[in-house]
Short mmCIF file of C-alpha atoms in Angstrom, two decimals:
data_model
loop_
_atom_site.label_atom_id
_atom_site.label_comp_id
_atom_site.label_asym_id
_atom_site.label_seq_id
_atom_site.Cartn_x
_atom_site.Cartn_y
_atom_site.Cartn_z
CA MET A 968 6.11 33.24 -2.72
CA LEU A 969 9.43 33.25 -0.92
CA LEU A 970 10.77 37.04 0.30
CA ILE A 971 15.29 35.99 -0.37
CA HIS A 972 17.84 38.37 1.37
CA CYS A 973 20.85 38.21 -1.69
CA PRO A 974 24.09 38.11 0.78
CA TYR A 975 25.80 40.25 -2.25
CA CYS A 976 23.22 42.93 -2.81
CA ASP A 977 22.17 42.79 0.53
CA GLU A 978 18.87 43.00 -0.67
CA GLN A 979 15.59 41.33 0.40
CA ARG A 980 13.68 40.24 -3.10
CA ALA A 981 11.45 38.39 -4.14
CA GLU A 982 11.59 34.53 -4.91
CA LEU A 983 10.90 35.20 -8.92
CA GLU A 984 14.21 36.51 -8.83
CA PHE A 985 16.09 32.99 -7.54
CA ALA A 986 16.47 30.33 -9.13
CA TYR A 987 17.06 27.46 -6.60
CA ALA A 988 20.33 25.12 -7.12
CA GLY A 989 19.76 22.14 -4.68
CA GLN A 990 21.75 21.06 -1.74
CA ALA A 991 24.46 23.27 -0.35
CA HIS A 992 28.06 21.99 0.94
CA ILE A 993 28.02 19.22 -1.59
CA ALA A 994 31.70 19.23 -2.36
CA ARG A 995 33.04 18.01 -6.12
CA PRO A 996 35.10 14.55 -5.34
CA ALA A 997 39.05 15.82 -4.88
CA ASP A 998 39.93 12.16 -7.29
CA PRO A 999 37.19 11.01 -9.38
CA ALA A 1000 39.55 8.20 -10.47
CA ALA A 1001 39.46 6.76 -6.99
CA MET A 1002 35.76 6.96 -6.11
CA SER A 1003 33.81 3.70 -5.85
CA ASP A 1004 30.21 3.24 -7.09
CA GLU A 1005 28.48 3.65 -3.91
CA ASP A 1006 31.20 7.01 -3.47
CA TRP A 1007 29.54 7.93 -6.96
CA ARG A 1008 25.89 7.45 -5.68
CA ASP A 1009 26.65 9.10 -2.62
CA TYR A 1010 27.67 12.43 -4.34
CA LEU A 1011 25.62 12.41 -7.68
CA PHE A 1012 21.69 11.54 -5.81
CA ILE A 1013 22.06 10.66 -1.87
CA ARG A 1014 20.37 13.74 -0.64
CA ALA A 1015 19.65 15.13 3.14
CA ASN A 1016 15.79 16.37 2.22
CA PRO A 1017 15.81 16.84 6.02
CA ARG A 1018 12.20 18.31 8.02
CA GLY A 1019 13.36 21.04 9.63
CA ARG A 1020 17.12 22.96 8.73
CA HIS A 1021 17.92 22.72 5.18
CA HIS A 1022 21.53 24.36 3.79
CA GLU A 1023 20.88 24.78 0.33
CA ARG A 1024 21.99 26.73 -2.81
CA TRP A 1025 19.80 29.98 -4.65
CA ARG A 1026 21.28 31.75 -7.48
CA HIS A 1027 20.45 35.80 -7.79
CA ILE A 1028 19.85 35.04 -11.61
CA HIS A 1029 17.63 38.27 -12.14
CA GLY A 1030 19.81 40.05 -9.70
CA CYS A 1031 23.47 39.72 -9.61
CA GLY A 1032 23.00 36.01 -11.16
CA ARG A 1033 25.69 34.95 -8.13
CA PHE A 1034 25.61 31.75 -6.35
CA PHE A 1035 24.96 31.97 -2.18
CA ASN A 1036 23.98 29.41 0.70
CA ALA A 1037 20.76 29.71 2.63
CA VAL A 1038 19.83 28.19 5.91
CA ARG A 1039 16.25 27.45 5.98
CA ASP A 1040 13.32 25.67 7.54
CA THR A 1041 11.58 23.13 5.52
CA VAL A 1042 8.30 23.26 7.85
CA SER A 1043 7.63 26.80 8.27
CA ASP A 1044 10.23 27.39 4.23
CA LYS A 1045 11.35 30.45 6.70
CA PHE A 1046 14.77 31.31 6.09
CA GLU A 1047 17.39 31.47 8.98
CA VAL A 1048 19.82 33.20 7.30
CA THR A 1049 21.98 33.48 4.12
CA TYR A 1050 25.51 33.75 3.68
CA LYS A 1051 28.27 34.09 0.47
CA ALA A 1052 29.48 31.48 -0.91
CA GLY A 1053 32.98 29.80 -0.08
CA GLU A 1054 31.86 31.27 3.58
CA PRO A 1055 31.74 28.27 6.69
CA ARG A 1056 28.53 26.35 6.64
CA ARG A 1057 26.10 28.28 9.56
CA MET B 884 -18.78 -6.03 6.58
CA THR B 885 -21.71 -4.69 4.64
CA ARG B 886 -22.11 -5.64 1.10
CA PHE B 887 -23.17 -2.77 -1.30
CA SER B 888 -25.92 -3.76 -4.00
CA ALA B 889 -28.79 -1.64 -5.42
CA PHE B 890 -31.09 -3.39 -3.45
CA SER B 891 -29.18 -2.58 0.07
CA LEU B 892 -28.72 1.08 -1.66
CA PHE B 893 -32.37 1.55 -2.43
CA ALA B 894 -33.67 -0.29 0.68
CA LYS B 895 -31.68 2.27 3.18
CA ALA B 896 -32.75 5.28 0.66
CA LEU B 897 -36.62 4.50 1.76
CA GLY B 898 -35.02 5.06 5.01
CA GLY B 899 -33.31 8.22 4.15
CA HIS B 900 -30.01 6.35 4.38
CA GLN B 901 -29.87 6.88 8.25
CA GLY B 902 -28.41 3.80 9.66
CA TRP B 903 -25.62 2.56 7.61
CA PRO B 904 -23.20 1.08 9.79
CA GLU B 905 -19.45 1.99 10.07
CA GLN B 906 -17.23 0.91 7.51
CA TRP B 907 -13.73 -0.09 8.75
CA PRO B 908 -13.20 0.09 12.79
CA ASP B 909 -10.37 2.14 14.15
CA ALA B 910 -8.34 -0.07 15.37
CA ALA B 911 -5.89 0.76 18.40
CA PRO B 912 -2.58 -0.64 18.22
CA ARG B 913 -1.94 -4.48 19.73
CA PRO B 914 1.81 -5.41 20.58
CA ALA B 915 2.78 -7.34 17.44
CA TYR B 916 1.79 -8.11 13.77
CA ASP B 917 3.30 -10.08 11.14
CA ALA B 918 3.30 -7.05 9.38
CA ILE B 919 3.20 -3.25 9.43
CA ILE B 920 2.51 -0.85 6.29
CA VAL B 921 3.42 2.92 6.92
CA GLY B 922 1.63 5.11 5.70
CA ALA B 923 -2.73 4.56 5.19
CA GLY B 924 -2.41 5.74 1.71
CA GLY B 925 -3.97 4.41 -1.09
CA HIS B 926 -0.93 2.67 -2.10
CA GLY B 927 -0.51 1.41 1.71
CA LEU B 928 -3.99 0.62 2.36
CA GLY B 929 -3.86 -1.33 -1.12
CA ALA B 930 -0.62 -3.29 -0.10
CA ALA B 931 -1.94 -4.56 3.33
CA TYR B 932 -5.57 -5.33 1.26
CA TYR B 933 -3.18 -7.42 -1.45
CA LEU B 934 -1.47 -8.95 1.62
CA ALA B 935 -4.52 -10.27 3.30
CA LYS B 936 -6.08 -10.56 0.27
CA LYS B 937 -3.41 -12.22 -2.12
CA TYR B 938 -0.53 -13.77 -0.02
CA GLY B 939 -2.53 -14.80 3.17
CA ILE B 940 -0.57 -12.86 5.77
CA THR B 941 -3.74 -11.29 7.48
CA ASN B 942 -2.14 -9.93 10.61
CA VAL B 943 -1.33 -6.68 9.55
CA ALA B 944 -1.49 -3.19 10.89
CA VAL B 945 -1.65 0.23 8.39
CA ILE B 946 -0.33 2.64 10.94
CA GLU B 947 -1.04 6.61 10.25
CA LYS B 948 0.40 9.49 10.94
CA GLY B 949 -3.02 11.96 10.49
CA TRP B 950 -6.03 10.27 9.09
CA LEU B 951 -6.50 7.72 6.42
CA GLY B 952 -5.98 9.04 2.64
CA GLY B 953 -5.53 12.74 3.75
CA GLY B 954 -1.67 12.37 2.33
CA ASN B 955 -1.39 13.18 -1.30
CA THR B 956 -3.74 10.47 -1.91
CA GLY B 957 -6.93 12.91 -1.25
CA ARG B 958 -4.63 15.83 -2.55
CA ASN B 959 -3.88 14.37 -6.38
CA THR B 960 -5.90 14.98 -9.83
CA THR B 961 -6.78 11.48 -10.37
CA ILE B 962 -5.52 10.97 -13.46
CA ILE B 963 -4.64 7.23 -14.84
CA ARG B 964 -3.01 6.18 -17.50
CA SER B 965 0.46 4.25 -18.24
CA ASN B 966 2.00 5.62 -21.43
CA TYR B 967 5.64 5.34 -20.13
CA LEU B 968 8.78 5.10 -22.94
CA TYR B 969 10.69 2.43 -21.46
CA ASP B 970 9.40 -0.75 -21.09
CA GLU B 971 10.20 -1.57 -17.50
CA SER B 972 7.86 1.54 -16.75
CA ALA B 973 5.24 0.33 -19.06
CA HIS B 974 5.28 -2.61 -17.67
CA LEU B 975 4.50 -0.82 -13.92
CA TYR B 976 1.93 1.62 -14.97
CA ASP B 977 0.08 -0.95 -17.38
CA HIS B 978 0.05 -3.34 -14.03
CA ALA B 979 -1.51 -1.25 -12.26
CA LEU B 980 -4.09 0.20 -15.29
CA LYS B 981 -5.53 -3.99 -15.41
CA LEU B 982 -5.83 -3.91 -11.58
CA TRP B 983 -7.92 -0.84 -11.89
CA ASP B 984 -10.19 -2.95 -14.27
CA GLY B 985 -12.41 -4.27 -11.98
CA LEU B 986 -11.13 -2.97 -8.78
CA SER B 987 -14.76 -1.38 -7.65
CA GLN B 988 -16.45 -5.42 -8.45
CA GLU B 989 -13.64 -6.26 -6.01
CA LEU B 990 -13.71 -3.54 -3.50
CA ASN B 991 -17.25 -3.91 -3.97
CA TYR B 992 -16.57 -0.23 -3.70
CA ASN B 993 -17.37 2.85 -6.07
CA THR B 994 -13.80 4.11 -7.24
CA MET B 995 -15.57 5.18 -10.22
CA TYR B 996 -12.50 4.88 -12.15
CA SER B 997 -13.75 6.14 -15.68
CA LYS B 998 -11.93 5.64 -18.83
CA ARG B 999 -12.58 8.97 -20.09
CA GLY B 1000 -9.19 8.77 -22.33
CA VAL B 1001 -6.10 11.00 -20.98
CA MET B 1002 -4.80 13.56 -23.96
CA MET B 1003 -1.08 15.25 -24.61
CA LEU B 1004 -1.66 17.46 -26.21
CA ALA B 1005 1.71 18.90 -28.76
CA HIS B 1006 2.86 22.07 -29.47
CA ASN B 1007 5.79 22.07 -31.31
CA VAL B 1008 8.16 20.12 -33.44
CA HIS B 1009 9.64 18.40 -30.64
CA ASP B 1010 7.05 17.00 -29.45
CA ILE B 1011 5.38 15.67 -32.41
CA GLN B 1012 8.51 14.10 -32.49
CA SER B 1013 8.76 12.61 -29.14
CA PHE B 1014 5.30 11.76 -28.23
CA LYS B 1015 5.00 10.07 -31.79
CA ARG B 1016 8.63 7.44 -30.20
CA HIS B 1017 6.20 7.15 -27.23
CA ILE B 1018 3.32 5.94 -29.25
CA HIS B 1019 5.51 3.68 -30.98
CA ALA B 1020 7.39 2.32 -27.47
CA ASN B 1021 3.85 2.11 -26.50
CA ARG B 1022 2.70 -0.48 -28.97
CA LEU B 1023 5.22 -2.97 -28.65
CA ASN B 1024 4.65 -3.07 -24.96
CA GLY B 1025 1.28 -3.89 -25.75
CA VAL B 1026 -0.15 -0.27 -24.15
CA ASP B 1027 -2.53 1.63 -26.27
CA ASN B 1028 -1.56 5.08 -27.21
CA GLU B 1029 -2.67 6.63 -30.33
CA TRP B 1030 -1.80 9.79 -32.43
CA LEU B 1031 -4.51 12.40 -33.36
CA SER B 1032 -4.39 15.23 -35.67
CA ALA B 1033 -5.38 18.84 -34.39
CA GLU B 1034 -8.83 18.77 -35.85
CA GLU B 1035 -9.19 15.07 -33.98
CA ALA B 1036 -8.10 16.58 -30.66
CA LYS B 1037 -10.39 19.03 -30.89
CA ALA B 1038 -13.38 16.43 -32.10
CA TYR B 1039 -12.53 14.46 -28.99
CA CYS B 1040 -11.83 17.73 -26.58
CA PRO B 1041 -14.27 20.50 -28.02
CA PRO B 1042 -13.26 22.75 -25.30
CA LEU B 1043 -9.66 23.01 -27.39
CA ASN B 1044 -8.21 26.36 -29.16
CA ILE B 1045 -6.79 24.84 -32.33
CA ALA B 1046 -6.42 27.98 -34.34
CA PRO B 1047 -2.99 28.32 -35.87
CA GLU B 1048 -2.48 32.28 -34.40
CA ALA B 1049 -2.84 30.20 -30.97
CA ARG B 1050 -0.82 31.30 -28.22
CA TYR B 1051 0.25 27.73 -28.06
CA PRO B 1052 -0.79 26.42 -31.25
CA VAL B 1053 -1.90 22.04 -31.09
CA LEU B 1054 -0.55 20.22 -33.76
CA GLY B 1055 -1.67 17.21 -32.60
CA ALA B 1056 -1.63 14.82 -29.60
CA ALA B 1057 -1.31 11.33 -28.57
CA LEU B 1058 -4.22 9.75 -27.07
CA GLN B 1059 -4.49 6.87 -24.54
CA ARG B 1060 -8.18 5.94 -24.71
CA ARG B 1061 -7.71 3.52 -21.58
CA GLY B 1062 -6.55 6.52 -19.26
CA GLY B 1063 -8.60 8.73 -17.43
CA THR B 1064 -9.67 9.31 -13.84
CA ALA B 1065 -10.92 7.60 -10.61
CA ARG B 1066 -12.69 9.29 -7.14
CA HIS B 1067 -8.81 9.17 -4.82
CA ASP B 1068 -11.24 8.97 -1.86
CA THR B 1069 -13.01 6.25 -2.27
CA VAL B 1070 -10.11 4.06 -3.96
CA ALA B 1071 -8.39 4.44 0.14
CA TRP B 1072 -12.00 3.90 1.55
CA GLY B 1073 -12.25 1.17 -0.58
CA TYR B 1074 -9.27 -0.92 0.24
CA ALA B 1075 -9.06 0.42 3.90
CA ARG B 1076 -13.16 -1.52 4.45
CA ALA B 1077 -11.50 -4.39 1.87
CA ALA B 1078 -8.83 -5.04 4.21
CA ALA B 1079 -10.66 -4.25 7.76
CA ALA B 1080 -12.72 -7.02 6.66
CA LEU B 1081 -9.97 -9.45 6.32
CA GLY B 1082 -8.66 -8.91 9.82
CA VAL B 1083 -5.98 -5.79 8.77
CA ASP B 1084 -6.42 -3.12 11.60
CA ILE B 1085 -6.01 0.65 10.47
CA ILE B 1086 -4.60 2.95 13.28
CA GLN B 1087 -5.09 6.27 12.67
CA ASN B 1088 -3.16 9.27 14.30
CA CYS B 1089 -0.25 7.42 15.16
CA ALA B 1090 3.10 8.57 14.41
CA VAL B 1091 5.72 6.74 13.48
CA THR B 1092 9.36 8.13 15.69
CA GLY B 1093 11.53 5.12 15.38
CA ILE B 1094 12.52 1.76 13.76
CA ARG B 1095 14.09 -0.49 16.31
CA ARG B 1096 16.63 -2.43 14.56
CA GLY B 1097 18.05 -6.15 16.75
CA LEU B 1098 21.55 -6.88 16.80
CA ASP B 1099 21.64 -8.66 13.78
CA GLY B 1100 20.27 -5.55 11.89
CA ALA B 1101 17.15 -6.81 11.04
CA VAL B 1102 13.66 -5.03 11.92
CA GLU B 1103 11.91 -6.01 15.11
CA GLY B 1104 9.47 -2.80 15.00
CA VAL B 1105 8.24 0.70 15.17
CA GLU B 1106 8.00 2.99 17.90
CA THR B 1107 4.94 5.17 17.90
CA THR B 1108 3.09 8.07 19.58
CA ARG B 1109 1.11 4.98 20.95
CA GLY B 1110 4.00 2.82 21.93
CA PHE B 1111 6.11 0.14 20.35
CA ILE B 1112 4.45 -2.39 17.73
CA ALA B 1113 6.57 -5.17 17.19
CA SER B 1114 7.46 -6.70 13.59
CA LYS B 1115 9.85 -8.55 11.00
CA ARG B 1116 8.49 -7.08 8.32
CA ILE B 1117 7.71 -3.16 7.72
CA GLY B 1118 6.89 -1.58 4.80
CA VAL B 1119 7.10 2.21 4.13
CA SER B 1120 4.50 3.78 1.99
CA ALA B 1121 4.82 7.34 3.81
CA ALA B 1122 5.47 9.28 0.09
CA GLY B 1123 6.89 12.89 1.04
CA HIS B 1124 8.15 11.65 4.07
CA SER B 1125 9.52 8.65 3.22
CA SER B 1126 13.22 9.98 3.56
CA VAL B 1127 12.23 11.15 6.79
CA ILE B 1128 10.72 6.90 8.00
CA MET B 1129 13.97 5.97 5.99
CA GLN B 1130 16.53 7.93 8.43
CA MET B 1131 14.58 6.67 11.34
CA ALA B 1132 16.49 3.52 10.30
CA GLY B 1133 19.79 4.10 9.27
CA LEU B 1134 19.54 4.91 5.54
CA GLU B 1135 20.06 7.77 3.24
CA PHE B 1136 17.71 7.90 0.20
CA PRO B 1137 18.12 9.52 -3.03
CA LEU B 1138 14.82 11.63 -2.68
CA GLU B 1139 14.03 15.27 -2.35
CA SER B 1140 10.70 16.79 -0.98
CA TYR B 1141 8.41 19.34 -2.64
CA PRO B 1142 5.37 20.76 -2.89
CA LEU B 1143 3.10 19.76 -5.04
CA GLN B 1144 0.00 22.16 -5.92
CA ALA B 1145 -3.39 21.36 -7.66
CA LEU B 1146 -6.93 23.23 -7.76
CA VAL B 1147 -10.47 23.39 -8.42
CA SER B 1148 -13.02 25.37 -10.13
CA GLU B 1149 -16.35 26.03 -9.12
CA PRO B 1150 -18.70 23.50 -10.40
CA VAL B 1151 -20.28 23.52 -13.63
CA LYS B 1152 -21.77 20.93 -15.83
CA PRO B 1153 -20.49 18.40 -18.11
CA VAL B 1154 -17.87 20.45 -20.30
CA PHE B 1155 -14.87 18.62 -20.37
CA PRO B 1156 -15.10 15.10 -21.39
CA CYS B 1157 -11.65 13.68 -20.87
CA VAL B 1158 -8.02 14.55 -19.57
CA VAL B 1159 -5.65 16.60 -21.35
CA MET B 1160 -2.19 17.01 -20.59
CA SER B 1161 0.23 19.77 -21.58
CA ASN B 1162 3.52 19.06 -20.77
CA THR B 1163 5.29 21.94 -22.47
CA VAL B 1164 3.24 24.72 -20.98
CA HIS B 1165 2.88 22.36 -17.74
CA ALA B 1166 -1.05 22.38 -17.12
CA TYR B 1167 -3.81 19.51 -16.38
CA MET B 1168 -6.74 19.59 -16.56
CA SER B 1169 -9.90 17.12 -16.09
CA GLN B 1170 -13.51 17.17 -14.83
CA SER B 1171 -15.07 16.15 -11.48
CA ASP B 1172 -18.00 14.15 -11.68
CA LYS B 1173 -18.99 16.68 -9.24
CA GLY B 1174 -18.72 19.29 -12.02
CA GLU B 1175 -15.53 21.09 -10.95
CA LEU B 1176 -12.44 21.25 -12.96
CA VAL B 1177 -9.61 19.47 -11.51
CA ILE B 1178 -6.26 21.28 -12.60
CA GLY B 1179 -2.70 20.20 -11.39
CA ALA B 1180 0.23 22.78 -11.47
CA GLY B 1181 3.32 22.70 -11.31
CA THR B 1182 6.15 21.63 -8.16
CA ASP B 1183 7.88 24.40 -6.41
CA GLN B 1184 11.75 25.02 -7.28
CA TYR B 1185 12.72 24.55 -3.34
CA VAL B 1186 12.30 21.35 -1.01
CA SER B 1187 10.03 21.39 1.42
CA TYR B 1188 7.70 19.80 3.66
CA SER B 1189 5.34 22.30 3.91
CA GLN B 1190 2.72 21.38 2.33
CA ARG B 1191 1.44 23.96 0.02
CA GLY B 1192 2.89 26.49 -2.53
CA ALA B 1193 3.21 29.55 -4.07
CA LEU B 1194 0.99 31.22 -6.03
CA HIS B 1195 2.83 32.37 -8.91
CA ILE B 1196 2.73 28.33 -9.58
CA VAL B 1197 -0.86 28.37 -9.83
CA GLU B 1198 -0.71 31.97 -12.00
CA HIS B 1199 1.65 30.14 -14.42
CA THR B 1200 -0.36 27.18 -14.65
CA LEU B 1201 -3.70 29.14 -14.99
CA ALA B 1202 -1.77 31.32 -17.96
CA ALA B 1203 -1.61 28.67 -20.11
CA ILE B 1204 -5.48 27.32 -19.39
CA CYS B 1205 -6.54 30.25 -20.02
CA GLU B 1206 -4.35 30.26 -23.61
CA ILE B 1207 -5.40 26.32 -24.55
CA PHE B 1208 -9.29 26.82 -23.27
CA PRO B 1209 -10.65 30.42 -24.08
CA ILE B 1210 -13.65 28.91 -22.88
CA PHE B 1211 -12.49 28.97 -18.68
CA ARG B 1212 -11.51 32.38 -19.05
CA ARG B 1213 -13.93 33.70 -16.60
CA MET B 1214 -14.17 30.53 -14.81
CA ARG B 1215 -13.79 31.47 -11.16
CA MET B 1216 -11.09 28.77 -8.58
CA LEU B 1217 -12.68 27.67 -5.61
CA ARG B 1218 -10.34 26.00 -3.71
CA SER B 1219 -6.23 25.08 -4.21
CA TRP B 1220 -4.07 22.96 -1.85
CA GLY B 1221 0.09 21.05 -2.01
CA GLY B 1222 1.18 17.65 -1.32
CA ILE B 1223 4.75 16.80 -0.82
CA VAL B 1224 6.09 14.27 -3.34
CA ASP B 1225 9.55 12.52 -2.83
CA VAL B 1226 11.19 13.19 -6.07
CA THR B 1227 13.92 10.58 -7.41
CA PRO B 1228 16.55 11.74 -9.84
CA ASP B 1229 15.89 9.71 -12.98
CA ARG B 1230 11.69 10.60 -12.03
CA SER B 1231 10.80 6.47 -11.21
CA PRO B 1232 9.62 5.00 -8.02
CA ILE B 1233 11.75 2.38 -5.60
CA LEU B 1234 9.79 -0.17 -4.72
CA GLY B 1235 11.77 -3.36 -3.19
CA LYS B 1236 13.65 -4.23 -0.57
CA THR B 1237 15.91 -2.31 1.53
CA PRO B 1238 19.34 -2.98 2.96
CA VAL B 1239 18.09 -2.99 5.75
CA LYS B 1240 16.54 -6.71 6.92
CA GLY B 1241 12.44 -6.47 6.66
CA LEU B 1242 12.36 -2.79 5.89
CA TYR B 1243 10.66 -2.62 2.28
CA VAL B 1244 10.30 0.49 0.60
CA ASN B 1245 7.35 2.53 -1.91
CA CYS B 1246 8.25 5.80 -2.45
CA GLY B 1247 9.22 7.49 -4.81
CA TRP B 1248 6.45 8.36 -6.84
CA GLY B 1249 7.01 12.03 -7.47
CA THR B 1250 4.02 13.74 -8.99
CA GLY B 1251 2.40 10.77 -10.53
CA GLY B 1252 2.00 7.83 -8.11
CA PHE B 1253 -2.23 7.90 -7.93
CA LYS B 1254 -2.44 6.12 -11.04
CA ALA B 1255 0.32 3.00 -9.51
CA THR B 1256 -2.02 3.31 -6.81
CA PRO B 1257 -3.38 -0.86 -6.99
CA GLY B 1258 -0.15 -2.01 -8.32
CA ALA B 1259 1.89 -0.13 -6.63
CA GLY B 1260 -0.31 -2.06 -3.57
CA ASP B 1261 0.06 -5.56 -5.01
CA LEU B 1262 3.57 -5.24 -5.82
CA LEU B 1263 4.52 -3.99 -2.49
CA ALA B 1264 2.44 -7.19 -0.74
CA TYR B 1265 4.45 -9.57 -2.77
CA THR B 1266 7.49 -8.17 -2.39
CA MET B 1267 7.10 -8.11 1.73
CA ALA B 1268 5.46 -11.59 1.44
CA ARG B 1269 7.94 -13.61 -0.35
CA ASP B 1270 10.99 -11.29 0.47
CA GLU B 1271 11.91 -10.88 -3.32
CA PRO B 1272 10.68 -8.39 -5.59
CA HIS B 1273 8.24 -9.10 -8.35
CA PRO B 1274 9.90 -9.31 -11.63
CA ILE B 1275 7.77 -6.31 -12.54
CA ASN B 1276 8.97 -4.01 -9.47
CA ALA B 1277 12.44 -6.20 -9.84
CA PRO B 1278 14.34 -3.50 -11.93
CA PHE B 1279 12.61 -0.54 -9.35
CA ASN B 1280 15.37 -1.40 -7.22
CA LEU B 1281 17.14 1.46 -5.00
CA ASP B 1282 20.61 -0.43 -6.25
CA ARG B 1283 20.21 1.22 -9.56
CA PHE B 1284 21.52 4.15 -8.31
CA ARG B 1285 25.00 2.49 -7.72
CA THR B 1286 24.79 0.44 -10.85
CA GLY B 1287 23.57 2.96 -12.73
CA ARG B 1288 21.05 1.62 -14.42
CA LEU B 1289 18.46 4.77 -13.96
CA ILE B 1290 15.09 3.90 -15.48
CA ASP B 1291 15.45 7.79 -16.49
CA GLU B 1292 11.50 8.99 -16.78
CA ALA B 1293 12.98 11.96 -16.28
CA ALA B 1294 12.98 13.36 -19.42
CA ALA B 1295 10.96 10.93 -21.39
CA ALA B 1296 7.78 11.10 -19.27
CA ALA B 1297 7.89 14.50 -19.03
CA VAL B 1298 7.09 16.83 -16.20
CA ALA B 1299 3.20 16.21 -15.36
CA HIS B 1300 2.11 13.01 -14.36
#
């Protein structure tokens, strides 16, 4: 089980308190009507899925309830850093 | 190739089973091939075998990063069934199921395919409605599937607890009698042996590090840890690492890789006659011929390549198993392990051509690829040999994520495979 640092609560807590919420920093389309089918495919379905550094969202669902971002190594599962939503990509 | 028969087994038994020859040679890479398959799991070895056997391309190499069958082929819970809801899926999985029949004879190698039946438990009204819909859809597609009452389910699988006061009451079950299990390792070994006998090179401990493309964009070969190997046709069948390989060719794929766990108990005498799945409480189980209870747990929630999962996932499954089968409450677990499964947004595989000329893909089988092993191998081989997909795998193209023609088994087939 992962140990995850919530940047809002500033505490290291067990994974059971958190819900994974997919790849981070995927921007919603600013003008959906102007999107081509390829744009929609990329936005909805294409994911980085890297072997290594992964930017991802977590939600402290059994804590403060807030979304935050994290960088984790997908081979070692070790977290590099967690940071608040809205902060620039690390 | 040694031909196995009752006589040869008996003769070798008299000699204490000494002197069996090597079943396939460990090949070193040659400079060029007519076709290369990346990934020596059941699917990749199957593709190589069918390329050589059915489609006449014998100058083939199968390249494997680790050892043969050491990925998801050797890590799954060996469940075989074809009772999928949508027409495209039913045709795809039933194509595989038909090939399982007679596979041992064709390969002259015992895959231990056992049609012991796959029973899916219904615990609530929604399950009943959903399973009955599956049953009707399956019958229209010529796939056997039938409804059992709770009592009939208990008769089919005596360890089942159908008491009305049970934590997860059993209201009925859907049974596919043609479903069952096979011995996963022997599927890989059987294909490897038969493919090698037809001239296929199986190259282990050789990781692909790059895909070389020419000026016209078409593939020219693969860079590996053992040097460059040229080929105009490359089929990628790399399961959890498919998106990593595809990125080497400059393609981004709609895949996410998750750890999926399984575990086995200590071996006991035959006590569990079929495969039982419960999607609602997320547990599935069968008993191997060796006697171990083979239990499938869920995926972790996050993307990972670590080939191990968290303990609470296993605990969740075992808690459900103990409720549904109280007789196993004091059973001790022997081993647990994880594999990396590549999951698509609609939970259906991607099997066909890619935008890169000469590059073919077989991926996205998620948590349920083992059952499709012969079918996926055959269809990948067909697609590579003809440079066009077979009508069965044509709907499973990559373009469906652009057109929106998804084959959405994500909800339909439920979580477990």
